[in-house]
PDB file of C-alpha atoms and ligand atoms in Angstrom:
ATOM      1  CA  MET A 274     135.332 114.356  90.291  1.00 52.00           C
ATOM      2  CA  SER A 275     135.266 110.558  90.585  1.00 75.00           C
ATOM      3  CA  SER A 276     133.312 108.561  88.022  1.00 92.00           C
ATOM      4  CA  THR A 277     130.072 106.657  88.572  1.00 97.00           C
ATOM      5  CA  VAL A 278     129.210 102.976  88.202  1.00 97.00           C
ATOM      6  CA  ILE A 279     125.572 101.937  87.803  1.00 98.00           C
ATOM      7  CA  LEU A 280     125.016  98.598  89.551  1.00 98.00           C
ATOM      8  CA  LYS A 281     121.890  96.442  89.564  1.00 98.00           C
ATOM      9  CA  TRP A 282     121.339  94.124  92.489  1.00 98.00           C
ATOM     10  CA  GLY A 283     118.935  91.657  90.883  1.00 97.00           C
ATOM     11  CA  GLY A 284     115.812  90.740  92.832  1.00 97.00           C
ATOM     12  CA  GLY A 285     116.577  87.030  92.391  1.00 96.00           C
ATOM     13  CA  LEU A 286     120.000  87.705  93.920  1.00 97.00           C
ATOM     14  CA  ILE A 287     118.992  89.625  97.055  1.00 98.00           C
ATOM     15  CA  THR A 288     115.744  87.770  97.879  1.00 98.00           C
ATOM     16  CA  ARG A 289     114.606  84.155  97.885  1.00 96.00           C
ATOM     17  CA  LYS A 290     112.384  84.422  94.874  1.00 87.00           C
ATOM     18  CA  SER A 291     109.675  81.915  95.623  1.00 84.00           C
ATOM     19  CA  ASN A 292     109.246  82.709  99.352  1.00 95.00           C
ATOM     20  CA  LEU A 293     107.125  85.829  99.877  1.00 97.00           C
ATOM     21  CA  CYS A 294     109.156  88.771 101.247  1.00 98.00           C
ATOM     22  CA  GLU A 295     112.232  86.781 102.228  1.00 98.00           C
ATOM     23  CA  ALA A 296     115.478  88.749 101.925  1.00 98.00           C
ATOM     24  CA  ASN A 297     118.830  87.075 101.377  1.00 98.00           C
ATOM     25  CA  TYR A 298     120.713  88.944 104.111  1.00 98.00           C
ATOM     26  CA  GLY A 299     123.976  87.083 103.494  1.00 98.00           C
ATOM     27  CA  VAL A 300     124.136  88.196  99.856  1.00 98.00           C
ATOM     28  CA  ILE A 301     123.057  91.774 100.680  1.00 98.00           C
ATOM     29  CA  ASP A 302     125.807  92.091 103.302  1.00 98.00           C
ATOM     30  CA  SER A 303     128.434  90.633 100.990  1.00 98.00           C
ATOM     31  CA  LEU A 304     127.471  93.155  98.284  1.00 98.00           C
ATOM     32  CA  SER A 305     127.622  96.011 100.812  1.00 98.00           C
ATOM     33  CA  GLU A 306     131.081  94.881 101.872  1.00 97.00           C
ATOM     34  CA  ILE A 307     132.210  95.093  98.230  1.00 97.00           C
ATOM     35  CA  CYS A 308     130.779  98.616  97.920  1.00 96.00           C
ATOM     36  CA  ARG A 309     133.109  99.718 100.723  1.00 93.00           C
ATOM     37  CA  ARG A 310     136.179  98.648  98.780  1.00 92.00           C
ATOM     38  CA  PHE A 311     136.423 101.373  96.108  1.00 83.00           C
ATOM     39  CA  ASP A 312     135.913 105.108  95.928  1.00 82.00           C
ATOM     40  CA  LYS A 313     133.702 105.590  92.873  1.00 89.00           C
ATOM     41  CA  ASN A 314     130.237 107.089  93.084  1.00 95.00           C
ATOM     42  CA  LEU A 315     127.668 104.375  92.841  1.00 97.00           C
ATOM     43  CA  VAL A 316     124.049 104.162  91.802  1.00 98.00           C
ATOM     44  CA  ILE A 317     122.579 100.921  93.147  1.00 98.00           C
ATOM     45  CA  ILE A 318     119.309  99.885  91.551  1.00 98.00           C
ATOM     46  CA  HIS A 319     117.770  96.893  93.237  1.00 98.00           C
ATOM     47  CA  GLY A 320     115.143  94.562  91.866  1.00 98.00           C
ATOM     48  CA  ALA A 321     112.050  93.313  93.641  1.00 98.00           C
ATOM     49  CA  GLY A 322     112.306  89.513  93.798  1.00 97.00           C
ATOM     50  CA  SER A 323     109.797  88.057  96.228  1.00 97.00           C
ATOM     51  CA  PHE A 324     109.010  91.514  97.720  1.00 98.00           C
ATOM     52  CA  GLY A 325     107.429  92.635  94.446  1.00 97.00           C
ATOM     53  CA  HIS A 326     106.695  90.089  91.777  1.00 96.00           C
ATOM     54  CA  LEU A 327     104.485  87.628  93.656  1.00 96.00           C
ATOM     55  CA  LYS A 328     101.872  90.162  94.800  1.00 97.00           C
ATOM     56  CA  ALA A 329     102.198  92.238  91.612  1.00 97.00           C
ATOM     57  CA  LYS A 330     101.280  89.081  89.720  1.00 96.00           C
ATOM     58  CA  LYS A 331      98.393  88.257  92.069  1.00 96.00           C
ATOM     59  CA  TYR A 332      96.848  91.759  91.710  1.00 97.00           C
ATOM     60  CA  ARG A 333      97.799  92.056  87.985  1.00 97.00           C
ATOM     61  CA  LEU A 334      99.539  95.374  88.663  1.00 98.00           C
ATOM     62  CA  ALA A 335     101.658  95.358  85.484  1.00 97.00           C
ATOM     63  CA  GLU A 336      98.437  95.628  83.461  1.00 98.00           C
ATOM     64  CA  GLY A 337      97.414  98.863  85.189  1.00 98.00           C
ATOM     65  CA  ASN A 338      93.937  99.591  86.439  1.00 98.00           C
ATOM     66  CA  ILE A 339      91.472  96.810  85.530  1.00 97.00           C
ATOM     67  CA  PRO A 340      87.816  97.900  86.023  1.00 94.00           C
ATOM     68  CA  GLY A 341      85.942  95.676  88.474  1.00 91.00           C
ATOM     69  CA  ILE A 342      89.039  94.421  90.303  1.00 92.00           C
ATOM     70  CA  ASP A 343      90.172  95.960  93.607  1.00 91.00           C
ATOM     71  CA  GLN A 344      93.879  96.486  93.037  1.00 98.00           C
ATOM     72  CA  ASN A 345      94.353  99.341  95.554  1.00 97.00           C
ATOM     73  CA  THR A 346      95.329  96.920  98.305  1.00 97.00           C
ATOM     74  CA  GLY A 347      97.884  95.385  95.955  1.00 97.00           C
ATOM     75  CA  VAL A 348      99.394  98.766  95.022  1.00 98.00           C
ATOM     76  CA  LYS A 349      99.739  99.730  98.719  1.00 98.00           C
ATOM     77  CA  GLU A 350     101.092  96.357  99.814  1.00 98.00           C
ATOM     78  CA  VAL A 351     103.698  96.103  97.054  1.00 98.00           C
ATOM     79  CA  ARG A 352     104.874  99.689  97.670  1.00 98.00           C
ATOM     80  CA  ASN A 353     105.210  98.916 101.390  1.00 98.00           C
ATOM     81  CA  ASP A 354     106.948  95.591 100.777  1.00 98.00           C
ATOM     82  CA  MET A 355     109.399  97.331  98.439  1.00 98.00           C
ATOM     83  CA  LEU A 356     110.045 100.017 101.077  1.00 98.00           C
ATOM     84  CA  GLU A 357     110.859  97.205 103.501  1.00 98.00           C
ATOM     85  CA  LEU A 358     113.307  95.528 101.092  1.00 98.00           C
ATOM     86  CA  ASN A 359     114.812  98.931 100.348  1.00 98.00           C
ATOM     87  CA  SER A 360     115.343  99.630 104.037  1.00 98.00           C
ATOM     88  CA  ILE A 361     117.099  96.258 104.468  1.00 98.00           C
ATOM     89  CA  VAL A 362     119.438  97.213 101.588  1.00 98.00           C
ATOM     90  CA  VAL A 363     120.053 100.746 102.899  1.00 98.00           C
ATOM     91  CA  LYS A 364     120.690  99.588 106.499  1.00 98.00           C
ATOM     92  CA  SER A 365     123.198  97.019 105.287  1.00 98.00           C
ATOM     93  CA  LEU A 366     125.085  99.672 103.277  1.00 98.00           C
ATOM     94  CA  GLN A 367     124.991 102.094 106.234  1.00 98.00           C
ATOM     95  CA  ASN A 368     126.225  99.378 108.596  1.00 98.00           C
ATOM     96  CA  HIS A 369     129.248  99.163 106.313  1.00 97.00           C
ATOM     97  CA  GLY A 370     129.925 102.864 106.896  1.00 96.00           C
ATOM     98  CA  LEU A 371     128.690 104.110 103.522  1.00 97.00           C
ATOM     99  CA  SER A 372     126.979 107.430 102.773  1.00 96.00           C
ATOM    100  CA  VAL A 373     123.639 106.443 101.244  1.00 97.00           C
ATOM    101  CA  MET A 374     120.515 108.248 100.071  1.00 98.00           C
ATOM    102  CA  THR A 375     117.477 106.372  98.801  1.00 98.00           C
ATOM    103  CA  TYR A 376     114.720 107.701  96.556  1.00 98.00           C
ATOM    104  CA  PRO A 377     111.554 105.540  96.266  1.00 98.00           C
ATOM    105  CA  PRO A 378     110.518 105.749  92.581  1.00 98.00           C
ATOM    106  CA  HIS A 379     106.767 106.018  93.331  1.00 98.00           C
ATOM    107  CA  LYS A 380     107.590 109.451  94.802  1.00 98.00           C
ATOM    108  CA  TRP A 381     109.437 110.869  91.778  1.00 98.00           C
ATOM    109  CA  ALA A 382     108.765 108.757  88.668  1.00 98.00           C
ATOM    110  CA  THR A 383     105.627 108.235  86.576  1.00 98.00           C
ATOM    111  CA  GLY A 384     105.025 105.902  83.681  1.00 98.00           C
ATOM    112  CA  THR A 385     106.706 102.615  82.847  1.00 98.00           C
ATOM    113  CA  GLY A 386     109.280 101.380  80.351  1.00 98.00           C
ATOM    114  CA  PRO A 387     112.503 103.143  79.354  1.00 98.00           C
ATOM    115  CA  ASN A 388     110.774 106.468  78.653  1.00 98.00           C
ATOM    116  CA  PHE A 389     109.234 106.965  82.106  1.00 98.00           C
ATOM    117  CA  SER A 390     109.013 110.578  83.355  1.00 98.00           C
ATOM    118  CA  GLY A 391     110.791 112.124  86.323  1.00 98.00           C
ATOM    119  CA  GLU A 392     114.108 113.742  87.078  1.00 98.00           C
ATOM    120  CA  LEU A 393     116.670 111.162  88.201  1.00 98.00           C
ATOM    121  CA  PRO A 394     117.631 111.859  91.827  1.00 98.00           C
ATOM    122  CA  ILE A 395     121.322 111.607  92.628  1.00 97.00           C
ATOM    123  CA  HIS A 396     123.462 111.741  95.778  1.00 95.00           C
ATOM    124  CA  GLU A 397     127.226 112.198  95.951  1.00 91.00           C
ATOM    125  CA  GLY A 398     128.200 108.807  97.393  1.00 92.00           C
ATOM    126  CA  ILE A 399     125.705 105.968  97.007  1.00 97.00           C
ATOM    127  CA  THR A 400     122.300 106.587  95.415  1.00 98.00           C
ATOM    128  CA  VAL A 401     119.752 103.781  95.857  1.00 98.00           C
ATOM    129  CA  VAL A 402     116.581 103.356  93.766  1.00 98.00           C
ATOM    130  CA  TYR A 403     114.563 100.270  92.870  1.00 98.00           C
ATOM    131  CA  GLY A 404     111.859  98.665  90.718  1.00 98.00           C
ATOM    132  CA  ASP A 405     108.521  99.949  92.031  1.00 98.00           C
ATOM    133  CA  VAL A 406     104.785 100.451  91.449  1.00 98.00           C
ATOM    134  CA  VAL A 407     104.503 103.946  89.964  1.00 98.00           C
ATOM    135  CA  ASP A 408     101.601 106.138  88.872  1.00 98.00           C
ATOM    136  CA  ASP A 409     100.821 106.133  85.168  1.00 98.00           C
ATOM    137  CA  SER A 410      98.725 108.774  83.400  1.00 97.00           C
ATOM    138  CA  GLU A 411      97.029 106.241  81.087  1.00 97.00           C
ATOM    139  CA  LYS A 412      96.906 102.994  83.064  1.00 97.00           C
ATOM    140  CA  GLY A 413      96.522 104.545  86.554  1.00 98.00           C
ATOM    141  CA  PHE A 414      99.621 102.696  87.769  1.00 98.00           C
ATOM    142  CA  GLY A 415     102.152 100.188  86.493  1.00 98.00           C
ATOM    143  CA  ILE A 416     105.425  98.439  87.256  1.00 98.00           C
ATOM    144  CA  LEU A 417     108.613 100.368  86.599  1.00 98.00           C
ATOM    145  CA  SER A 418     111.419  97.797  86.371  1.00 98.00           C
ATOM    146  CA  GLY A 419     114.857  98.431  87.818  1.00 98.00           C
ATOM    147  CA  ASP A 420     116.182  97.506  84.357  1.00 98.00           C
ATOM    148  CA  ASP A 421     114.513 100.627  82.912  1.00 98.00           C
ATOM    149  CA  LEU A 422     116.055 102.692  85.718  1.00 98.00           C
ATOM    150  CA  MET A 423     119.431 101.148  84.781  1.00 98.00           C
ATOM    151  CA  TYR A 424     119.026 102.376  81.220  1.00 98.00           C
ATOM    152  CA  ARG A 425     118.159 105.927  82.224  1.00 98.00           C
ATOM    153  CA  TYR A 426     120.852 106.313  84.903  1.00 98.00           C
ATOM    154  CA  ALA A 427     123.552 104.719  82.715  1.00 98.00           C
ATOM    155  CA  THR A 428     122.780 106.939  79.749  1.00 98.00           C
ATOM    156  CA  GLU A 429     121.827 110.253  81.405  1.00 98.00           C
ATOM    157  CA  LEU A 430     124.455 110.810  84.099  1.00 97.00           C
ATOM    158  CA  LEU A 431     127.494 112.484  82.604  1.00 94.00           C
ATOM    159  CA  ASP A 432     130.330 110.539  84.206  1.00 94.00           C
ATOM    160  CA  VAL A 433     129.225 106.895  83.914  1.00 97.00           C
ATOM    161  CA  GLU A 434     132.107 104.440  83.662  1.00 96.00           C
ATOM    162  CA  ARG A 435     130.102 101.244  83.253  1.00 97.00           C
ATOM    163  CA  ALA A 436     126.825  99.484  84.005  1.00 98.00           C
ATOM    164  CA  VAL A 437     126.873  96.147  85.814  1.00 98.00           C
ATOM    165  CA  PHE A 438     123.908  93.810  86.240  1.00 98.00           C
ATOM    166  CA  ALA A 439     124.646  91.458  89.169  1.00 98.00           C
ATOM    167  CA  ILE A 440     122.196  88.571  89.041  1.00 97.00           C
ATOM    168  CA  GLY A 441     121.593  85.385  91.025  1.00 96.00           C
ATOM    169  CA  GLY A 442     122.155  81.760  90.089  1.00 91.00           C
ATOM    170  CA  VAL A 443     123.912  82.154  86.718  1.00 94.00           C
ATOM    171  CA  ASP A 444     127.250  83.477  85.453  1.00 96.00           C
ATOM    172  CA  GLY A 445     125.747  85.683  82.723  1.00 96.00           C
ATOM    173  CA  ILE A 446     123.649  85.101  79.595  1.00 94.00           C
ATOM    174  CA  LEU A 447     123.540  81.395  78.788  1.00 93.00           C
ATOM    175  CA  ARG A 448     122.791  79.816  75.392  1.00 90.00           C
ATOM    176  CA  VAL A 449     120.309  77.398  77.001  1.00 88.00           C
ATOM    177  CA  PRO A 450     118.163  77.491  80.159  1.00 87.00           C
ATOM    178  CA  PRO A 451     120.321  77.274  83.342  1.00 87.00           C
ATOM    179  CA  GLU A 452     119.244  73.733  84.269  1.00 86.00           C
ATOM    180  CA  HIS A 453     120.661  72.400  80.975  1.00 88.00           C
ATOM    181  CA  ALA A 454     123.708  74.672  80.811  1.00 89.00           C
ATOM    182  CA  LYS A 455     127.331  73.490  80.769  1.00 92.00           C
ATOM    183  CA  PRO A 456     130.209  75.916  81.458  1.00 91.00           C
ATOM    184  CA  GLU A 457     130.736  76.430  77.698  1.00 93.00           C
ATOM    185  CA  ASP A 458     127.149  77.699  77.352  1.00 93.00           C
ATOM    186  CA  LEU A 459     128.061  81.046  78.904  1.00 95.00           C
ATOM    187  CA  ILE A 460     127.934  83.727  76.195  1.00 96.00           C
ATOM    188  CA  GLU A 461     130.972  85.909  76.875  1.00 97.00           C
ATOM    189  CA  VAL A 462     130.075  88.657  74.420  1.00 97.00           C
ATOM    190  CA  TRP A 463     126.437  89.156  73.496  1.00 95.00           C
ATOM    191  CA  SER A 464     124.845  91.445  70.938  1.00 94.00           C
ATOM    192  CA  PRO A 465     121.149  91.717  70.030  1.00 91.00           C
ATOM    193  CA  GLN A 466     121.675  89.708  66.820  1.00 90.00           C
ATOM    194  CA  MET A 467     122.452  86.615  68.920  1.00 89.00           C
ATOM    195  CA  GLU A 468     119.645  84.387  70.107  1.00 81.00           C
ATOM    196  CA  PHE A 469     119.526  82.668  73.470  1.00 80.00           C
ATOM    197  CA  GLU A 470     116.908  80.591  75.201  1.00 75.00           C
ATOM    198  CA  GLY A 471     116.752  82.848  78.235  1.00 69.00           C
ATOM    199  CA  GLU A 472     114.645  81.581  81.066  1.00 61.00           C
ATOM    200  CA  HIS A 473     111.903  83.957  82.113  1.00 58.00           C
ATOM    201  CA  ALA A 474     109.919  82.692  85.081  1.00 62.00           C
ATOM    202  CA  SER A 475     106.716  84.318  83.835  1.00 64.00           C
ATOM    203  CA  ASP A 476     104.748  82.447  86.513  1.00 63.00           C
ATOM    204  CA  ILE A 477     106.646  84.589  89.061  1.00 68.00           C
ATOM    205  CA  ASP A 478     108.075  87.594  87.208  1.00 79.00           C
ATOM    206  CA  VAL A 479     105.940  90.540  86.094  1.00 83.00           C
ATOM    207  CA  THR A 480     108.831  92.265  84.308  1.00 84.00           C
ATOM    208  CA  GLY A 481     111.161  90.749  81.730  1.00 81.00           C
ATOM    209  CA  GLY A 482     113.776  88.535  83.431  1.00 87.00           C
ATOM    210  CA  ILE A 483     117.117  88.115  81.679  1.00 91.00           C
ATOM    211  CA  GLY A 484     115.624  89.147  78.310  1.00 91.00           C
ATOM    212  CA  LEU A 485     114.814  92.648  79.617  1.00 94.00           C
ATOM    213  CA  LYS A 486     118.308  92.978  81.113  1.00 95.00           C
ATOM    214  CA  ALA A 487     119.860  91.985  77.772  1.00 95.00           C
ATOM    215  CA  ALA A 488     117.634  94.434  75.864  1.00 94.00           C
ATOM    216  CA  ARG A 489     118.286  97.371  78.204  1.00 97.00           C
ATOM    217  CA  GLY A 490     121.971  96.418  78.332  1.00 97.00           C
ATOM    218  CA  ALA A 491     122.162  96.689  74.529  1.00 96.00           C
ATOM    219  CA  MET A 492     120.469 100.101  74.620  1.00 97.00           C
ATOM    220  CA  ILE A 493     123.058 101.253  77.167  1.00 98.00           C
ATOM    221  CA  ALA A 494     125.967  99.821  75.117  1.00 97.00           C
ATOM    222  CA  GLU A 495     124.612 101.649  72.078  1.00 97.00           C
ATOM    223  CA  LYS A 496     125.391 104.921  73.886  1.00 96.00           C
ATOM    224  CA  GLY A 497     129.018 103.861  74.367  1.00 95.00           C
ATOM    225  CA  VAL A 498     128.861 102.673  77.991  1.00 97.00           C
ATOM    226  CA  ASP A 499     130.416  99.287  78.923  1.00 96.00           C
ATOM    227  CA  VAL A 500     127.820  96.764  80.120  1.00 98.00           C
ATOM    228  CA  LEU A 501     128.346  93.517  82.007  1.00 98.00           C
ATOM    229  CA  ILE A 502     126.027  90.827  83.356  1.00 98.00           C
ATOM    230  CA  ILE A 503     127.707  88.806  86.112  1.00 98.00           C
ATOM    231  CA  ASN A 504     126.973  86.364  88.921  1.00 98.00           C
ATOM    232  CA  GLY A 505     126.506  88.536  92.024  1.00 98.00           C
ATOM    233  CA  GLU A 506     126.763  85.552  94.370  1.00 98.00           C
ATOM    234  CA  ILE A 507     130.524  85.704  93.907  1.00 97.00           C
ATOM    235  CA  PRO A 508     131.456  89.059  95.498  1.00 95.00           C
ATOM    236  CA  GLU A 509     134.960  89.202  93.982  1.00 96.00           C
ATOM    237  CA  ARG A 510     133.384  89.228  90.516  1.00 98.00           C
ATOM    238  CA  VAL A 511     131.271  92.236  91.456  1.00 98.00           C
ATOM    239  CA  LEU A 512     134.382  94.056  92.656  1.00 97.00           C
ATOM    240  CA  SER A 513     136.342  93.215  89.481  1.00 97.00           C
ATOM    241  CA  ALA A 514     133.413  94.264  87.300  1.00 97.00           C
ATOM    242  CA  ILE A 515     133.065  97.600  89.089  1.00 96.00           C
ATOM    243  CA  ASN A 516     136.801  98.219  88.720  1.00 95.00           C
ATOM    244  CA  GLY A 517     136.769  97.322  85.016  1.00 95.00           C
ATOM    245  CA  GLN A 518     139.018  94.278  85.477  1.00 96.00           C
ATOM    246  CA  SER A 519     138.482  91.141  83.431  1.00 96.00           C
ATOM    247  CA  VAL A 520     135.764  88.978  84.969  1.00 98.00           C
ATOM    248  CA  LYS A 521     133.708  85.895  84.142  1.00 98.00           C
ATOM    249  CA  GLY A 522     130.338  86.985  82.785  1.00 98.00           C
ATOM    250  CA  THR A 523     128.677  88.411  79.675  1.00 97.00           C
ATOM    251  CA  ARG A 524     129.777  91.659  78.093  1.00 97.00           C
ATOM    252  CA  ILE A 525     126.978  93.257  76.114  1.00 97.00           C
ATOM    253  CA  VAL A 526     127.776  95.111  72.921  1.00 93.00           C
ATOM    254  CA  SER A 527     125.285  97.083  70.886  1.00 83.00           C
ATOM    255  CA  GLY A 528     125.740  95.222  67.643  1.00 72.00           C
ATOM    256  CA  ASN A 529     126.831  98.452  65.963  1.00 66.00           C
ATOM    257  CA  SER A 530     130.282  98.419  67.535  1.00 53.00           C
TER     258      SER A 530
HETATM  259  O1  LIG B 672     112.653  93.330  89.619  1.00 92.29           O
HETATM  260  C1  LIG B 672     110.088  95.055  89.500  1.00 92.29           C
HETATM  261  O2  LIG B 672     111.407  95.495  89.349  1.00 92.29           O
HETATM  262  P1  LIG B 672     112.522  94.520  88.738  1.00 92.29           P
HETATM  263  C2  LIG B 672     109.324  95.892  90.522  1.00 92.29           C
HETATM  264  O3  LIG B 672     113.779  95.351  88.708  1.00 92.29           O
HETATM  265  C3  LIG B 672     108.119  95.249  91.117  1.00 92.29           C
HETATM  266  O4  LIG B 672     112.088  94.182  87.336  1.00 92.29           O
HETATM  267  C4  LIG B 672     107.435  96.030  92.144  1.00 92.29           C
HETATM  268  C5  LIG B 672     107.643  94.083  90.802  1.00 92.29           C
END
């Protein structure tokens, strides 16, 4: 049986983050092309970018049900927008000849954070899931981040070789915010004891930005799985990372290793 790589396609990588529901088709196709070039099983978990965060912020969906505010429209719209982004991703992979099955999380997962409930669906070939608006028994609904799905897939499937977070705009975790960063500010090996001034666009993002990826990455590394954060705009890096070859980026270690 071939092994499995868990790969995040960050929302800021596959969409234009500040323009509502604008996909970055060029990047999506280049990532699909990479996925054709090896024979491992793959779980692709894509983020939301401008198909999720802008409206989720507007309707305050991450806070759950707020009495007196009509959030139903927001829940429906964000679920539909995410289905649209998901179908762009799936079509691109299929156009590259890949066997893909997608499982919208609002149909099988409940609750938010790393301990959400639901049996992880899996397909022999490429499994696609994504950050979504899910039902929640206490809050009514909430936002389940793709980073929490990364944690669960990377630690619960039996044959996981590594987990790779491909993100947009940066080469990995930087010591300072990207606009001030020099090449030497890339942290090549990061553990939770190390501080960094990660940028979190909280005016746009309803989940945790790079900080959440680092935190979930450390939880994955703790279970003995290799974790990398890399720049997904450079397709060759994604290929090297998937194949376990040395690549520019940040390797996350648990701090106990
Ligand atoms: O971009 C967020 O998922 P993420 C999902 O993976 C929504 O954190 C709908 C905002």
